Amino acid sequence: MAKVQPESAIPMYAILVMATVSCVIGLINIGSAAAFNDVISLGVSSLYASYTLTESLLLWHRMRGTIRHPNQMAGSTWHANELVWGPFHVPGIWGILLNAFAVGYGVIVFIFSFFPQTVNPDAAHMNFSCLMTGAIMLGAVIYYYMYARKVYTGPVVEIVPYQVS
């Protein structure tokens, strides 16, 4: 799937596989609306878990003051694990409040994405995406400790001197 077609410069096989998977997921709705809702709920909870995790880490670094401004970089040594603000950010208390609001909203949506559609669901209409999300997280942790931590080396960081104008 990683092959790029030379005449079009697009990964045609990857696009076809993803289109097929999307169509198959769409066909789940024909068989069971509850199963389709579980799959959609799993996607929503996964997206909001990843968003909320990164927003929480940004808020934590904001609160600690460990993100440097580009003007502080002039004449100093930059280390690969340091965080530096990009071209846009909301400084001060407003940035902290916005990050805190985003984290709170993400936590609320994450929790509510596991609720069933009806008030008193039976086993056939229960939302089992909480179980699926937990199983995926547990599987990822097991995979990391059994295999990935031995072979993963991390991204290659190219350090380019920052020019302050």
mmCIF file of C-alpha atoms in Angstrom, residues 6-139:
data_model
loop_
_atom_site.group_PDB
_atom_site.id
_atom_site.type_symbol
_atom_site.label_atom_id
_atom_site.label_comp_id
_atom_site.label_asym_id
_atom_site.label_seq_id
_atom_site.Cartn_x
_atom_site.Cartn_y
_atom_site.Cartn_z
ATOM 1 C CA PRO A 6 4.366 7.388 -10.837
ATOM 2 C CA GLU A 7 1.896 8.771 -13.373
ATOM 3 C CA SER A 8 -0.437 10.361 -10.809
ATOM 4 C CA ALA A 9 1.887 10.777 -7.783
ATOM 5 C CA ILE A 10 -0.796 9.452 -5.417
ATOM 6 C CA PRO A 11 -0.907 6.250 -3.305
ATOM 7 C CA MET A 12 -3.737 4.595 -5.272
ATOM 8 C CA TYR A 13 -3.723 1.274 -3.350
ATOM 9 C CA ALA A 14 -3.935 3.033 0.015
ATOM 10 C CA ILE A 15 -6.838 5.156 -1.230
ATOM 11 C CA LEU A 16 -8.693 2.095 -2.552
ATOM 12 C CA VAL A 17 -8.191 0.187 0.705
ATOM 13 C CA MET A 18 -9.430 3.115 2.795
ATOM 14 C CA ALA A 19 -12.448 3.626 0.513
ATOM 15 C CA THR A 20 -13.283 -0.082 0.816
ATOM 16 C CA VAL A 21 -12.970 -0.004 4.601
ATOM 17 C CA SER A 22 -15.231 3.079 4.736
ATOM 18 C CA CYS A 23 -17.851 1.353 2.602
ATOM 19 C CA VAL A 24 -17.729 -1.787 4.750
ATOM 20 C CA ILE A 25 -18.160 0.290 7.917
ATOM 21 C CA GLY A 26 -21.115 2.013 6.250
ATOM 22 C CA LEU A 27 -22.684 -1.388 5.522
ATOM 23 C CA ILE A 28 -22.741 -2.167 9.251
ATOM 24 C CA ASN A 29 -25.730 0.175 9.511
ATOM 25 C CA ILE A 30 -27.768 -2.195 7.315
ATOM 26 C CA GLY A 31 -27.253 -5.071 9.741
ATOM 27 C CA SER A 32 -27.432 -3.305 13.092
ATOM 28 C CA ALA A 33 -27.825 0.337 13.965
ATOM 29 C CA ALA A 34 -26.477 -0.373 17.468
ATOM 30 C CA ALA A 35 -23.250 -1.844 16.044
ATOM 31 C CA PHE A 36 -22.863 1.154 13.721
ATOM 32 C CA ASN A 37 -23.347 3.520 16.670
ATOM 33 C CA ASP A 38 -20.697 1.575 18.600
ATOM 34 C CA VAL A 39 -18.200 1.994 15.759
ATOM 35 C CA ILE A 40 -18.948 5.725 15.453
ATOM 36 C CA SER A 41 -18.741 6.122 19.229
ATOM 37 C CA LEU A 42 -15.375 4.344 19.227
ATOM 38 C CA GLY A 43 -14.094 6.795 16.614
ATOM 39 C CA VAL A 44 -15.367 9.818 18.531
ATOM 40 C CA SER A 45 -13.909 8.619 21.829
ATOM 41 C CA SER A 46 -10.555 7.833 20.200
ATOM 42 C CA LEU A 47 -10.316 11.240 18.542
ATOM 43 C CA TYR A 48 -11.260 13.114 21.702
ATOM 44 C CA ALA A 49 -8.885 11.005 23.805
ATOM 45 C CA SER A 50 -5.995 11.987 21.531
ATOM 46 C CA TYR A 51 -7.068 15.653 21.405
ATOM 47 C CA THR A 52 -7.557 15.878 25.169
ATOM 48 C CA LEU A 53 -4.214 14.223 25.879
ATOM 49 C CA THR A 54 -2.310 16.727 23.743
ATOM 50 C CA GLU A 55 -4.341 19.659 25.075
ATOM 51 C CA SER A 56 -3.615 18.501 28.638
ATOM 52 C CA LEU A 57 0.117 18.319 27.954
ATOM 53 C CA LEU A 58 0.059 21.792 26.392
ATOM 54 C CA LEU A 59 -1.818 23.135 29.428
ATOM 55 C CA TRP A 60 0.677 21.467 31.763
ATOM 56 C CA HIS A 61 3.635 23.036 29.947
ATOM 57 C CA ARG A 62 1.863 26.412 29.876
ATOM 58 C CA MET A 63 1.283 26.277 33.621
ATOM 59 C CA ARG A 64 4.912 25.335 34.286
ATOM 60 C CA GLY A 65 6.224 27.979 31.875
ATOM 61 C CA THR A 66 8.451 25.508 30.016
ATOM 62 C CA ILE A 67 7.560 26.721 26.506
ATOM 63 C CA ARG A 68 10.063 29.305 25.332
ATOM 64 C CA HIS A 69 9.309 32.299 23.150
ATOM 65 C CA PRO A 70 11.381 32.574 19.949
ATOM 66 C CA ASN A 71 12.878 35.861 21.186
ATOM 67 C CA GLN A 72 14.435 33.946 24.097
ATOM 68 C CA MET A 73 16.283 31.724 21.647
ATOM 69 C CA ALA A 74 18.683 34.374 20.348
ATOM 70 C CA GLY A 75 22.228 33.663 21.459
ATOM 71 C CA SER A 76 21.339 30.531 23.421
ATOM 72 C CA THR A 77 21.731 26.830 22.869
ATOM 73 C CA TRP A 78 18.590 25.009 21.835
ATOM 74 C CA HIS A 79 18.043 21.443 22.986
ATOM 75 C CA ALA A 80 15.990 18.943 20.981
ATOM 76 C CA ASN A 81 13.479 18.312 23.778
ATOM 77 C CA GLU A 82 12.673 21.985 24.386
ATOM 78 C CA LEU A 83 9.341 23.447 23.343
ATOM 79 C CA VAL A 84 9.277 26.754 21.481
ATOM 80 C CA TRP A 85 6.143 28.679 20.557
ATOM 81 C CA GLY A 86 5.280 28.707 16.883
ATOM 82 C CA PRO A 87 4.109 31.729 14.900
ATOM 83 C CA PHE A 88 0.698 31.824 16.645
ATOM 84 C CA HIS A 89 -0.328 31.331 20.243
ATOM 85 C CA VAL A 90 -2.577 33.051 22.752
ATOM 86 C CA PRO A 91 -0.296 34.371 25.488
ATOM 87 C CA GLY A 92 -0.949 34.809 29.176
ATOM 88 C CA ILE A 93 -4.031 33.989 31.164
ATOM 89 C CA TRP A 94 -6.292 33.852 28.083
ATOM 90 C CA GLY A 95 -4.228 31.025 26.614
ATOM 91 C CA ILE A 96 -4.392 29.101 29.882
ATOM 92 C CA LEU A 97 -8.164 29.632 30.123
ATOM 93 C CA LEU A 98 -8.702 28.520 26.532
ATOM 94 C CA ASN A 99 -6.565 25.417 27.071
ATOM 95 C CA ALA A 100 -8.411 24.610 30.300
ATOM 96 C CA PHE A 101 -11.766 24.999 28.519
ATOM 97 C CA ALA A 102 -10.584 22.706 25.699
ATOM 98 C CA VAL A 103 -9.449 20.053 28.179
ATOM 99 C CA GLY A 104 -12.739 20.243 30.097
ATOM 100 C CA TYR A 105 -14.807 20.054 26.909
ATOM 101 C CA GLY A 106 -12.737 17.111 25.646
ATOM 102 C CA VAL A 107 -13.190 15.201 28.901
ATOM 103 C CA ILE A 108 -16.959 15.772 28.831
ATOM 104 C CA VAL A 109 -17.303 14.655 25.193
ATOM 105 C CA PHE A 110 -15.060 11.638 25.849
ATOM 106 C CA ILE A 111 -17.234 10.520 28.771
ATOM 107 C CA PHE A 112 -20.542 11.153 27.005
ATOM 108 C CA SER A 113 -19.405 9.301 23.869
ATOM 109 C CA PHE A 114 -19.788 6.045 25.827
ATOM 110 C CA PHE A 115 -23.425 6.599 26.795
ATOM 111 C CA PRO A 116 -26.101 4.458 25.111
ATOM 112 C CA GLN A 117 -28.783 6.043 22.950
ATOM 113 C CA THR A 118 -31.720 5.058 25.135
ATOM 114 C CA VAL A 119 -32.330 5.549 28.838
ATOM 115 C CA ASN A 120 -32.742 1.887 29.827
ATOM 116 C CA PRO A 121 -30.947 -0.139 27.147
ATOM 117 C CA ASP A 122 -30.972 -3.898 26.965
ATOM 118 C CA ALA A 123 -27.873 -5.898 26.011
ATOM 119 C CA ALA A 124 -28.645 -5.597 22.292
ATOM 120 C CA HIS A 125 -28.762 -1.783 22.403
ATOM 121 C CA MET A 126 -25.973 -1.145 24.896
ATOM 122 C CA ASN A 127 -22.997 0.944 23.784
ATOM 123 C CA PHE A 128 -19.969 -1.334 24.019
ATOM 124 C CA SER A 129 -17.464 1.205 22.675
ATOM 125 C CA CYS A 130 -16.139 1.707 26.228
ATOM 126 C CA LEU A 131 -15.116 -1.944 26.261
ATOM 127 C CA MET A 132 -13.586 -1.641 22.778
ATOM 128 C CA THR A 133 -11.673 1.521 23.718
ATOM 129 C CA GLY A 134 -10.283 -0.148 26.839
ATOM 130 C CA ALA A 135 -9.311 -3.256 24.872
ATOM 131 C CA ILE A 136 -7.513 -1.170 22.248
ATOM 132 C CA MET A 137 -5.640 0.798 24.926
ATOM 133 C CA LEU A 138 -4.681 -2.381 26.766
ATOM 134 C CA GLY A 139 -3.563 -3.986 23.497
#
